[in-house]
PDB file of C-alpha atoms in Angstrom:
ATOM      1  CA  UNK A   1     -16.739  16.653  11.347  1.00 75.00           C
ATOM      2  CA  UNK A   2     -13.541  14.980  10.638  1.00 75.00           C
ATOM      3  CA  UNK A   3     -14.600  12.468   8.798  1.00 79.00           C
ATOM      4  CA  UNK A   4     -16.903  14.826   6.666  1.00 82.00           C
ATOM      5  CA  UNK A   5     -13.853  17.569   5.747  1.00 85.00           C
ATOM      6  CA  UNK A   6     -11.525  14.431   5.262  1.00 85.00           C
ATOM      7  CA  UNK A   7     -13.800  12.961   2.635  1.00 87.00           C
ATOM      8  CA  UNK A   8     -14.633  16.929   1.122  1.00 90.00           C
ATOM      9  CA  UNK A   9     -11.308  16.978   0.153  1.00 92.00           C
ATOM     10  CA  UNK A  10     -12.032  14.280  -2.551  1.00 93.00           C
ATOM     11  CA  UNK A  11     -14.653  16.821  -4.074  1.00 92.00           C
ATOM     12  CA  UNK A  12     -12.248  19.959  -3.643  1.00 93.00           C
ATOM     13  CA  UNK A  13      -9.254  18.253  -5.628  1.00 93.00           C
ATOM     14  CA  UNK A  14     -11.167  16.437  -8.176  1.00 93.00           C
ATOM     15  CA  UNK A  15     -12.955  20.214  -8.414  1.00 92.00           C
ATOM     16  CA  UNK A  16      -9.953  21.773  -8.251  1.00 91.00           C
ATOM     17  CA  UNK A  17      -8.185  20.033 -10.899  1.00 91.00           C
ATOM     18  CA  UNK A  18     -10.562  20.072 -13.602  1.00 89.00           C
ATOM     19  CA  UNK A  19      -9.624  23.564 -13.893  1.00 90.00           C
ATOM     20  CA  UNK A  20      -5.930  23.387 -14.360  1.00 90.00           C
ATOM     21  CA  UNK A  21      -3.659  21.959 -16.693  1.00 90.00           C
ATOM     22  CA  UNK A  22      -2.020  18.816 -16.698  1.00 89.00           C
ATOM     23  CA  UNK A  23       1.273  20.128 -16.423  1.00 91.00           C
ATOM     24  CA  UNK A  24      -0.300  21.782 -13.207  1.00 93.00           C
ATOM     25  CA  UNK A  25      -1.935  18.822 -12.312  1.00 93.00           C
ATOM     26  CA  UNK A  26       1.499  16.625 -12.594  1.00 93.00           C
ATOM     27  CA  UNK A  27       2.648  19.210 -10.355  1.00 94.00           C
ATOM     28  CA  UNK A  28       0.647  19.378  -7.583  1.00 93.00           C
ATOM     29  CA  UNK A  29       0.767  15.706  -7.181  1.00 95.00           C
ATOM     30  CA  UNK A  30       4.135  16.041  -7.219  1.00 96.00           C
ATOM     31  CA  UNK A  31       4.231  18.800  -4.720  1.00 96.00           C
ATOM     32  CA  UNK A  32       1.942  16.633  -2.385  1.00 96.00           C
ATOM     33  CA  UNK A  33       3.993  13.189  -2.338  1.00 97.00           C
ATOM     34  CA  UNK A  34       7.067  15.980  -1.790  1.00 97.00           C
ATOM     35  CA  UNK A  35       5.442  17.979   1.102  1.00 96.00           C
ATOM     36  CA  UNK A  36       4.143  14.684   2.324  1.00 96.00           C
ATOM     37  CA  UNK A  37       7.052  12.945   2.665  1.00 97.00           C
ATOM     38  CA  UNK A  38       8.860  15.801   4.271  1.00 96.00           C
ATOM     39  CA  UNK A  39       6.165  15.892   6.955  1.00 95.00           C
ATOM     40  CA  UNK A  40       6.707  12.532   7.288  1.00 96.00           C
ATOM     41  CA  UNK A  41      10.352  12.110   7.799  1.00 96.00           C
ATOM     42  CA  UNK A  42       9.705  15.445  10.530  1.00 94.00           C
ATOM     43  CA  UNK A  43       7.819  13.137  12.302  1.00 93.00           C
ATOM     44  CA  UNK A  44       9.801  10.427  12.004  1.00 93.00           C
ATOM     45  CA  UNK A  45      12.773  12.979  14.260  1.00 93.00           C
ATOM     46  CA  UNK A  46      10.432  14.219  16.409  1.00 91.00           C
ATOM     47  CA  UNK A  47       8.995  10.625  17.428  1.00 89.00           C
ATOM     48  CA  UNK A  48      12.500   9.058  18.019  1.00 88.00           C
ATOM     49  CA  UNK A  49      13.772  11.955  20.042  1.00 89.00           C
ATOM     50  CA  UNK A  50      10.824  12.234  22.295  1.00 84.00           C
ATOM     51  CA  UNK A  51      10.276   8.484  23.633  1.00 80.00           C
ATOM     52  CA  UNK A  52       7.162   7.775  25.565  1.00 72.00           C
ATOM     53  CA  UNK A  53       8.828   6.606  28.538  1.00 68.00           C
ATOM     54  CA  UNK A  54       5.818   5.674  29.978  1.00 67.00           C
ATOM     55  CA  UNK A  55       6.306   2.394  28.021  1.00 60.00           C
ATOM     56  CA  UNK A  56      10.011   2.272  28.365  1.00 55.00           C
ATOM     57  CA  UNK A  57       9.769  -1.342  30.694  1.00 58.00           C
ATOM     58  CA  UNK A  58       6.924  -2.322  28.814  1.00 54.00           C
ATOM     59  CA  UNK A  59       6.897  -5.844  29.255  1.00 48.00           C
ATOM     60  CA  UNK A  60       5.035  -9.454  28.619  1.00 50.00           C
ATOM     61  CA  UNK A  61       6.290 -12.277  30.476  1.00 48.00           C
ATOM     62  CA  UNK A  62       9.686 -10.663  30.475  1.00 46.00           C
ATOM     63  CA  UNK A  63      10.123  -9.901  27.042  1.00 48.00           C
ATOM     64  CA  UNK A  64      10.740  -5.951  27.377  1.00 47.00           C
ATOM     65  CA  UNK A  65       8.704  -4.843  24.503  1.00 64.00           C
ATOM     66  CA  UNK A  66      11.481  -1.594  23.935  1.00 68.00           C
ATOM     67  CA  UNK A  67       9.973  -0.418  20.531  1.00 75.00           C
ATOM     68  CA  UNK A  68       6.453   0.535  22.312  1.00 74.00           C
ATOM     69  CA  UNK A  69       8.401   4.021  23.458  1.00 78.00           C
ATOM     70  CA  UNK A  70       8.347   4.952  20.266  1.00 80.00           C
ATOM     71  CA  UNK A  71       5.042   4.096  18.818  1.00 82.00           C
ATOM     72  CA  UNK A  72       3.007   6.745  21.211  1.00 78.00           C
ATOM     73  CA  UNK A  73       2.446  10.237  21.650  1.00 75.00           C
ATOM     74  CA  UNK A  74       4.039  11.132  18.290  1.00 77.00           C
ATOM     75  CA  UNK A  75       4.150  14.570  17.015  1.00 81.00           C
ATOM     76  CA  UNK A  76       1.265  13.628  14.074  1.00 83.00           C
ATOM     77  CA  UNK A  77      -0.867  10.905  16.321  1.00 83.00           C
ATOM     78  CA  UNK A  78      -1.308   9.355  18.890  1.00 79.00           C
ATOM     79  CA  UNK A  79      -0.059   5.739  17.477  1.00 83.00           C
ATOM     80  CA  UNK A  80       2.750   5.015  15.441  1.00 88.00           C
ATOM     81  CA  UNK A  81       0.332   2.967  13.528  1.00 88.00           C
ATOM     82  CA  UNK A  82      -1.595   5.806  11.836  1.00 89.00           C
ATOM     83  CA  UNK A  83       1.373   7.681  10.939  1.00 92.00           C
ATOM     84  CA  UNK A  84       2.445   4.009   9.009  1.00 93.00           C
ATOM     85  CA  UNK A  85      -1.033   4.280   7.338  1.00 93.00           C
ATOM     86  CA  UNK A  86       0.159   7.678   5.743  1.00 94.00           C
ATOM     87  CA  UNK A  87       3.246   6.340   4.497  1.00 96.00           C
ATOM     88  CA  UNK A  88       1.308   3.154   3.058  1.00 96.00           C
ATOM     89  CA  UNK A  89      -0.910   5.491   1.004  1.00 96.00           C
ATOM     90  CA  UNK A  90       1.785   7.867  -0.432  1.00 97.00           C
ATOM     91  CA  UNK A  91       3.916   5.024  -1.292  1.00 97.00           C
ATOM     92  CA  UNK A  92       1.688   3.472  -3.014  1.00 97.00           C
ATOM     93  CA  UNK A  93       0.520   6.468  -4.865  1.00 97.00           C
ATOM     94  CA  UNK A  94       4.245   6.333  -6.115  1.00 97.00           C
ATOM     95  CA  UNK A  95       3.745   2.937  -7.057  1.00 96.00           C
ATOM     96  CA  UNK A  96       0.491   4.054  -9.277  1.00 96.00           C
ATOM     97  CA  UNK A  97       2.708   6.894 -10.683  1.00 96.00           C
ATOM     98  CA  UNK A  98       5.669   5.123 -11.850  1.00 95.00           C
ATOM     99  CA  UNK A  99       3.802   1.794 -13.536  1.00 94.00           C
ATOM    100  CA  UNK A 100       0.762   3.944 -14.937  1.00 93.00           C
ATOM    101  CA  UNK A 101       2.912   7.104 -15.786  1.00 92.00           C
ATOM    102  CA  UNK A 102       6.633   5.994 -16.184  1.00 91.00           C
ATOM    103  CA  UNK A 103       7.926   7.644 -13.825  1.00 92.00           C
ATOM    104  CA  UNK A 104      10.804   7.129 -11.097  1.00 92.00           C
ATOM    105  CA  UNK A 105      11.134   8.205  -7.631  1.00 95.00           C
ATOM    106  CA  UNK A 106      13.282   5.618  -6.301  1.00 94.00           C
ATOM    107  CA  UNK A 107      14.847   8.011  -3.574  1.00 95.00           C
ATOM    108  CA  UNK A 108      11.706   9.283  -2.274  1.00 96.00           C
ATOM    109  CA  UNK A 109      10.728   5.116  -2.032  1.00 96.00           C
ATOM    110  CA  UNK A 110      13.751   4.358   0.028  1.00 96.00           C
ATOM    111  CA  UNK A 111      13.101   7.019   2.509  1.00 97.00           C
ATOM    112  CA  UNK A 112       9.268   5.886   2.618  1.00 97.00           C
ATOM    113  CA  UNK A 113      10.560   2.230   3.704  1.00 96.00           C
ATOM    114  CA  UNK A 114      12.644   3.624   5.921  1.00 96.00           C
ATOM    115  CA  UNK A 115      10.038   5.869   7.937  1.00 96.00           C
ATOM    116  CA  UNK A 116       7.691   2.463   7.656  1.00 95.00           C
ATOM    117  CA  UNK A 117      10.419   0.433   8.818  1.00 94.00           C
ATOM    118  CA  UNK A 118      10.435   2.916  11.912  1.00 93.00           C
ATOM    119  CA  UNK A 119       7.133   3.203  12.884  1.00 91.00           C
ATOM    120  CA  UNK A 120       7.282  -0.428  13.984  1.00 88.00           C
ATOM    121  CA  UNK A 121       3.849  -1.197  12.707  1.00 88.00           C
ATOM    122  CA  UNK A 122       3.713  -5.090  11.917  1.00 86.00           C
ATOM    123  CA  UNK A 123       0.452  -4.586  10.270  1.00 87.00           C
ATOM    124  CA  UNK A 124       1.600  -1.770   7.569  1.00 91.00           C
ATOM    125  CA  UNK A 125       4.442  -4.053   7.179  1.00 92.00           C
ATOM    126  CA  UNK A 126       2.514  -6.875   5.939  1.00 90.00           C
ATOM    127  CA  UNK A 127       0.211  -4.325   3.916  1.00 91.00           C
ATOM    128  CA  UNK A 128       2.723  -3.120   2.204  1.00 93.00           C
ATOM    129  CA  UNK A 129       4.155  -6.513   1.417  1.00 92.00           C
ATOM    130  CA  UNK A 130       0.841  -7.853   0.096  1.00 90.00           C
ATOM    131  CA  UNK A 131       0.097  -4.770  -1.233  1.00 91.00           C
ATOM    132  CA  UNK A 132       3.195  -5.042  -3.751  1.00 92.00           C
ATOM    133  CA  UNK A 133       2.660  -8.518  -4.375  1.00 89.00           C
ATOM    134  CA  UNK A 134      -0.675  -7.269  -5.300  1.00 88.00           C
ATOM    135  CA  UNK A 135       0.628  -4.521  -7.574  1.00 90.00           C
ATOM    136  CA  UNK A 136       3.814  -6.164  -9.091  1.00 86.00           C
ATOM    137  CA  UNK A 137       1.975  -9.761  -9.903  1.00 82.00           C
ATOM    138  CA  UNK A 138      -2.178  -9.837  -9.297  1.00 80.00           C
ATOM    139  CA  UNK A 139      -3.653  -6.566 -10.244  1.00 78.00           C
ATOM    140  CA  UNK A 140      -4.651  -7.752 -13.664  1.00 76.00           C
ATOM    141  CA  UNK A 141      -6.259 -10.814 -12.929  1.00 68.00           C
ATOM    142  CA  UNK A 142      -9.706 -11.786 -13.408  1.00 68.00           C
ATOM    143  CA  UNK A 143     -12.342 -11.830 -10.162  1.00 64.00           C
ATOM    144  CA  UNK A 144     -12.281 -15.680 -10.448  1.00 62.00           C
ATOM    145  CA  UNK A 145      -8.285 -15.891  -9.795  1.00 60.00           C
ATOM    146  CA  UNK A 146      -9.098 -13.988  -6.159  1.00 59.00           C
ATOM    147  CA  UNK A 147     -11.730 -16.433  -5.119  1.00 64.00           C
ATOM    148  CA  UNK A 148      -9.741 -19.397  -6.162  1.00 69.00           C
ATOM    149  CA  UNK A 149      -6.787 -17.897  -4.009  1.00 62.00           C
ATOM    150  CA  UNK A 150      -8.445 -16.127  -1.239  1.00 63.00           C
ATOM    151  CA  UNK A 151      -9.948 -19.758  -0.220  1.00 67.00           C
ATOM    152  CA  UNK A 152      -6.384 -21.574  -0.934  1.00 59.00           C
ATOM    153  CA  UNK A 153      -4.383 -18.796   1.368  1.00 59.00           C
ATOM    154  CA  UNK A 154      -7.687 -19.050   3.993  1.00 61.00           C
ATOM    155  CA  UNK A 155      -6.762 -22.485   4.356  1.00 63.00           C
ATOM    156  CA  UNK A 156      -3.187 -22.446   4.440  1.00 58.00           C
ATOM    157  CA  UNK A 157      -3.067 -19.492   6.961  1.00 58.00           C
ATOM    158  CA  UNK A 158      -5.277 -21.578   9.343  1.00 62.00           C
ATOM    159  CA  UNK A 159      -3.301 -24.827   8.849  1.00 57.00           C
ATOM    160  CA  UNK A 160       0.312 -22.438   9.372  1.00 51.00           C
ATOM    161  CA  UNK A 161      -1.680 -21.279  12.692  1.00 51.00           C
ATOM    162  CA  UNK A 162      -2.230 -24.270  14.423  1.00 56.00           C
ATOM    163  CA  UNK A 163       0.823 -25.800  13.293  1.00 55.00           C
ATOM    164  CA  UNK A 164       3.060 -22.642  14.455  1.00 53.00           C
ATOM    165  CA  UNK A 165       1.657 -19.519  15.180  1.00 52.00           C
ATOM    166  CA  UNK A 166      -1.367 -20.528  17.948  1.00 52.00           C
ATOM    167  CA  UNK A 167       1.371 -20.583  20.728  1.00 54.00           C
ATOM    168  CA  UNK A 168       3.483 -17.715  19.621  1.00 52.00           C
ATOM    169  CA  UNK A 169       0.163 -15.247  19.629  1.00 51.00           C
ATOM    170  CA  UNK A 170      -0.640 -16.777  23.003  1.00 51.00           C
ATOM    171  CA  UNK A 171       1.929 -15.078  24.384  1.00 51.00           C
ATOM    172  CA  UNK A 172       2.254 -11.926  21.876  1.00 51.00           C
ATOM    173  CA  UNK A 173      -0.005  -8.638  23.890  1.00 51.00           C
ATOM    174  CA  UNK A 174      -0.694  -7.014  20.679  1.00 55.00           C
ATOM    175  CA  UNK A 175      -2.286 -10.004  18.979  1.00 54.00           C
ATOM    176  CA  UNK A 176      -4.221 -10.999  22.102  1.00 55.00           C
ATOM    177  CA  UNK A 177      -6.057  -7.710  21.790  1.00 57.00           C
ATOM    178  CA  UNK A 178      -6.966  -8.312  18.710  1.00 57.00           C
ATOM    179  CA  UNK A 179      -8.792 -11.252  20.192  1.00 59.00           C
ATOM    180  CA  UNK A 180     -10.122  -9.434  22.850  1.00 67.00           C
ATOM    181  CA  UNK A 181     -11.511  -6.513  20.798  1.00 70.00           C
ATOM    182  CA  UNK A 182     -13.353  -9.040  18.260  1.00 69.00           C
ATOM    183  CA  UNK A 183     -15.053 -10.167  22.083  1.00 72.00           C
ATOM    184  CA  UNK A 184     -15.918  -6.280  23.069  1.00 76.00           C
ATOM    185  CA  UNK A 185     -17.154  -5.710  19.811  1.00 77.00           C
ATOM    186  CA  UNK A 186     -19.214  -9.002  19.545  1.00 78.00           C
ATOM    187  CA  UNK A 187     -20.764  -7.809  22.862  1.00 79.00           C
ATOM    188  CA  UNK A 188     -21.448  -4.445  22.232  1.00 78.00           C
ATOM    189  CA  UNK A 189     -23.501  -5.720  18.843  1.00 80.00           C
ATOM    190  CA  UNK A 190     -25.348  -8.027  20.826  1.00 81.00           C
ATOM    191  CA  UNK A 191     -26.349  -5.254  23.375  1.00 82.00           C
ATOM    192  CA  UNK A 192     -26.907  -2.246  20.889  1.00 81.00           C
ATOM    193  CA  UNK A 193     -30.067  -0.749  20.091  1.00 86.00           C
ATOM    194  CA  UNK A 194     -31.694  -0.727  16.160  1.00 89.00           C
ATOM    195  CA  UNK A 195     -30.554   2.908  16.220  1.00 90.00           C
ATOM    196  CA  UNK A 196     -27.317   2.161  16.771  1.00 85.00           C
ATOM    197  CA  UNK A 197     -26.602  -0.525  14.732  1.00 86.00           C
ATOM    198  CA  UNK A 198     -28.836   1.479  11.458  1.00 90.00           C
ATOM    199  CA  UNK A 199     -27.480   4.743  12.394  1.00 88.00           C
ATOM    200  CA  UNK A 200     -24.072   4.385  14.996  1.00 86.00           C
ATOM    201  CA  UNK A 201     -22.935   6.156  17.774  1.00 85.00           C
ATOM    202  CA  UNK A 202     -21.278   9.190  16.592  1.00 83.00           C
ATOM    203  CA  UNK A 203     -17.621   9.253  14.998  1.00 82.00           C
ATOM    204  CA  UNK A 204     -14.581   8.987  17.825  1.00 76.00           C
ATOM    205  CA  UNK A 205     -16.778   7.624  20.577  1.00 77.00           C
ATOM    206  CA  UNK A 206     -16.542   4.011  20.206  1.00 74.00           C
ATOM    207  CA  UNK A 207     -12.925   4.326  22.253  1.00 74.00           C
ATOM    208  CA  UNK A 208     -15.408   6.048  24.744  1.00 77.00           C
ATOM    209  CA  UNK A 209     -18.244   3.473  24.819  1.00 76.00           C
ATOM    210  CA  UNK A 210     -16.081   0.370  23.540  1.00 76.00           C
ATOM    211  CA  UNK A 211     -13.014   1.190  26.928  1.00 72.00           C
ATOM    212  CA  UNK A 212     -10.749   0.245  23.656  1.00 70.00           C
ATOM    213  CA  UNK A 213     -10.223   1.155  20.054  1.00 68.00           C
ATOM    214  CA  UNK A 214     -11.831  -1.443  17.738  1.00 68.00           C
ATOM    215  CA  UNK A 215      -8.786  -0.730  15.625  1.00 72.00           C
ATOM    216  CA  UNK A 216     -10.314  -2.555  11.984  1.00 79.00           C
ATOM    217  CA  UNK A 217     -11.294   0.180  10.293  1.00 82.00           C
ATOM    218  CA  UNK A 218     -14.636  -1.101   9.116  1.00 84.00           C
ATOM    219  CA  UNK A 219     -15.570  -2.216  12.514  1.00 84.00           C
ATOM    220  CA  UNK A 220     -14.904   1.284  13.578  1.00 84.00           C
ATOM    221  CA  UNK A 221     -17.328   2.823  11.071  1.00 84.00           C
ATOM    222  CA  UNK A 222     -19.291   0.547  11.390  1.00 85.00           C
ATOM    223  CA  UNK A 223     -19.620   1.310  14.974  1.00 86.00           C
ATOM    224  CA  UNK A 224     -19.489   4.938  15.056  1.00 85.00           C
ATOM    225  CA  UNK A 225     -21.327   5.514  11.644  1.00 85.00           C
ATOM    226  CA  UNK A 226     -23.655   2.395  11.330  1.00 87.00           C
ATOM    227  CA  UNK A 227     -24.533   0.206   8.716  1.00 91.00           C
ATOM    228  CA  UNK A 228     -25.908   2.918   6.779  1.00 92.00           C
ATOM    229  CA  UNK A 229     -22.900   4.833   7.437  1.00 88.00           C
ATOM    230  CA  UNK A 230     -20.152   1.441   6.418  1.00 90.00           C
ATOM    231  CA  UNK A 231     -22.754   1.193   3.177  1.00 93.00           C
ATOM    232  CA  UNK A 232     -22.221   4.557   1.929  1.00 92.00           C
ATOM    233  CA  UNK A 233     -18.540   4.147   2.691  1.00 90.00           C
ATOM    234  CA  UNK A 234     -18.037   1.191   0.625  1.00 92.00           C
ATOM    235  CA  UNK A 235     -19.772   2.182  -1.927  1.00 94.00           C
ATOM    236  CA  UNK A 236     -17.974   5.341  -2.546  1.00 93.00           C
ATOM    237  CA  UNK A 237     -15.114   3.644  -2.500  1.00 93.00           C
ATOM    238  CA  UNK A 238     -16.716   1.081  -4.920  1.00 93.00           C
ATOM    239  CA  UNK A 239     -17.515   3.697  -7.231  1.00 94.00           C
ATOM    240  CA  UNK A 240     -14.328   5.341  -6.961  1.00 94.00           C
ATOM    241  CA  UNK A 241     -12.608   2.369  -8.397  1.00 93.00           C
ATOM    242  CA  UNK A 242     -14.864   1.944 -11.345  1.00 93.00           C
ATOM    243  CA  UNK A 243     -14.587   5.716 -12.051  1.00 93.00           C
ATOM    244  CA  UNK A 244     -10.529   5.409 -11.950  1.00 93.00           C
ATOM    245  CA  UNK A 245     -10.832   2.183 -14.146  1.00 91.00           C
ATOM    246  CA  UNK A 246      -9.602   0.300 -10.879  1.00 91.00           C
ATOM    247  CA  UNK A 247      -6.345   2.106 -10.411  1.00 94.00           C
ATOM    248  CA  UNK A 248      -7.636   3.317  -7.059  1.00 95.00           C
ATOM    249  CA  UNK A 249      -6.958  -0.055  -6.034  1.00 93.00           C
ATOM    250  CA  UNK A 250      -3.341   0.642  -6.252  1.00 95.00           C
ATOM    251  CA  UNK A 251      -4.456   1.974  -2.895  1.00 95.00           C
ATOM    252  CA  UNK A 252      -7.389   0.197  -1.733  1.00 93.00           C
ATOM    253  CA  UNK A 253      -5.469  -2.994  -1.611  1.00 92.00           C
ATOM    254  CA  UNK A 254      -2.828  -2.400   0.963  1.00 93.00           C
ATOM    255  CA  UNK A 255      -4.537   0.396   2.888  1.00 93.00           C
ATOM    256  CA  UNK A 256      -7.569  -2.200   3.647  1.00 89.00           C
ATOM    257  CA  UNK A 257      -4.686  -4.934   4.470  1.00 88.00           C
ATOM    258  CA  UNK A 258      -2.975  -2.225   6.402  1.00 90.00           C
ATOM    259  CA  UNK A 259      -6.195  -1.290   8.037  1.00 87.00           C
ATOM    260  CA  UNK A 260      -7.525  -4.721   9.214  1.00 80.00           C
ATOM    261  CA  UNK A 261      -5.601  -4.370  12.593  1.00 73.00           C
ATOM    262  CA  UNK A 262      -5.528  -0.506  12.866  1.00 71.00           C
ATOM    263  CA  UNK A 263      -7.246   2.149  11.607  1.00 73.00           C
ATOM    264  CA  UNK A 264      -8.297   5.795  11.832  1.00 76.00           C
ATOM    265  CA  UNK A 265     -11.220   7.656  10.464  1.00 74.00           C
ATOM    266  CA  UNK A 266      -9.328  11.345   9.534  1.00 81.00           C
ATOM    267  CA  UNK A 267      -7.689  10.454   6.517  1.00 87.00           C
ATOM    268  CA  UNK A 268      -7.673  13.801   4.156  1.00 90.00           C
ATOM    269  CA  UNK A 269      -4.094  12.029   2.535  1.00 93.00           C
ATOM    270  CA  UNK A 270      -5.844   9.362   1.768  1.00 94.00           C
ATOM    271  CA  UNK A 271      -8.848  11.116  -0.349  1.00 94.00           C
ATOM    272  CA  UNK A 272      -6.539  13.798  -2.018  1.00 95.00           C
ATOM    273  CA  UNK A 273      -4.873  10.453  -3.255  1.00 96.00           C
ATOM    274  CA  UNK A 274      -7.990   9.262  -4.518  1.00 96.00           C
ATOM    275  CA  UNK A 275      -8.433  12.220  -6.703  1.00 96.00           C
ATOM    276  CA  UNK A 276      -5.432  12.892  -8.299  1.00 96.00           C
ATOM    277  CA  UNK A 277      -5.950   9.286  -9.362  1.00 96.00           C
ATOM    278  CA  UNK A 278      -9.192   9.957 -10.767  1.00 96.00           C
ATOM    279  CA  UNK A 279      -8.181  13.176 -12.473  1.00 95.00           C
ATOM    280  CA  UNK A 280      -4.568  11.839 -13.951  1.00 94.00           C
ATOM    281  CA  UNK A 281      -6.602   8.731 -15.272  1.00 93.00           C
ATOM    282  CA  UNK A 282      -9.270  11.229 -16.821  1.00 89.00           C
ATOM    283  CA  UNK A 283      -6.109  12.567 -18.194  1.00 85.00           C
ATOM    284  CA  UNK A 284      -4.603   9.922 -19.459  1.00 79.00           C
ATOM    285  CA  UNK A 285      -7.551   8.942 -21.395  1.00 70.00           C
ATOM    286  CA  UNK A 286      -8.058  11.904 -22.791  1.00 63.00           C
ATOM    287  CA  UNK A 287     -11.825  12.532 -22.100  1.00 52.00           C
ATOM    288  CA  UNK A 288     -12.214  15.976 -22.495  1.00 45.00           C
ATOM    289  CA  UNK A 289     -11.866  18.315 -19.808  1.00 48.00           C
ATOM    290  CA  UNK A 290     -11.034  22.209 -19.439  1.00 50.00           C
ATOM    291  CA  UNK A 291      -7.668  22.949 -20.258  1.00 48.00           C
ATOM    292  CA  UNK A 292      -6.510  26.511 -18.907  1.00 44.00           C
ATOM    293  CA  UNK A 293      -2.257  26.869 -19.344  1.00 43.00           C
ATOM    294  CA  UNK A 294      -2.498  30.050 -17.349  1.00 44.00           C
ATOM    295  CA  UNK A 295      -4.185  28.601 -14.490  1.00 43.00           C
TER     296      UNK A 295
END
């Protein structure tokens, strides 16, 4: 039911919205990257002051792994990670706001990084570092220019691996799962039923059935929803780019980075997002909607 409410809330805003002004509309998404970050930064406290010193000695090989006390049993999640998938989203709905709307919000920025910088998550880190790059430099280019450069980078990452990185992730725990899970998942596939695969397992029970999170977010819905359930997902999001003239992708881009090596499935920040996308870009191009300056 998670997953349902968190994608309702697309509806509800986009809903919502069409029935206020844009001066109201400016200022709820204000409101929610305000409220958001505020949350955020709570967290941020809370997390800090209440290590998990369960994973205090955490160690591999004798490398004390001291930054693991502070990714679990936060106040919002579980994992560090998913909190750093919140700040990935609203900072990069600041991003759409200031190059689509000129607007600033440089301070609210700097205490985003920060709050990334302290959840420790490698994989938000590169998100949100491809994700600019993506932003600043690519987002205008033409479908061609991605090919051409998704097979050049392909190639140089593997060539970079075996020349440096093989034997560093040999020894790094939090890559080797990676590895691992790609096994557990491969397995489970091969040993599924047709229902399964068509139709999934039920949301939040491939931890359950998998003895580990599959952490990629398409491989978890794809588990837990099936393909029917991953179709439907990518093509709302599909369609949700075309209908925002593909300035959702200010967020697609790094969230799906982000999200390639962990995920979660409740993500109402990331649909309310969505929609204040789609509703300022309806805006912007003026196609006609209700205007009510009392509401």
């Amino acid at each position: 039911m998670g997953v349902i409410f968190a994608i309702a809330y697309y509806i509800v805003v986009t809903g919502f919205g069409f029935q206020i002004s844009s001066e109201k509309l400016t200022s709820l998404a204000t409101k929610f990257i305000n409220y958001s970050t505020l949350i955020l930064v709570i967290e941020c406290i809370w997390r800090l002051m209440h290590p998990n010193l369960e994973y205090a000695n955490f160690a591999v090989e004798g490398d004390v792994r001291w930054i693991y006390q502070y990714k679990f049993g936060g106040l919002m999640y579980v994992d560090s990670n998913a909190v750093a998938i919140h700040i990935v989203i609203i900072l990069f709905f600041i991003f759409y706001r200031e190059i689509e709307h000129d607007e600033h919000w440089n301070k609210t920025k700097i205490i985003l990084i920060i709050l990334l910088i302290l959840t420790f998550s490698r994989a938000a880190w590169a998100g949100t570092l491809l994700g600019w790059i993506y932003v600043r430099f690519l987002r205008n280019q033409k479908i061609e220019f991605y090919l051409i450069n998704l097979v050049f980078f392909s190639v140089l990452l593997i060539f970079f691996y075996k020349l440096y990185l093989e034997e560093k992730i040999a020894s790094d725990l939090s890559f080797q799962s990676k590895l691992e899970i790609v096994g557990i998942v491969s397995q489970y596939f091969s040993n599924a039923s047709i229902q399964e695969v068509f139709f999934g397992i039920g949301f939040s029970n491939s931890l359950e059935r998998l003895g580990i999170y599959a952490h990629n977010f398409f491989m978890v819905f794809f588990i837990e929803s099936g393909l029917i359930g991953l179709i439907l997902l990518i093509s709302m999001f599909i369609q949700i780019s075309i209908a925002t003239g593909k300035k959702a992708l200010y967020i697609f881009v790094p969230f799906l980075i982000t999200t390639l090596s962990s995920t979660i499935t409740f993500m109402p920040f990331l649909y309310v997002s969505l929609a204040l996308i789609f509703l300022m870009e309806k805006r912007k191009s003026k196609i006609e909607l209700p205007e009510y300056s009392k509401a």
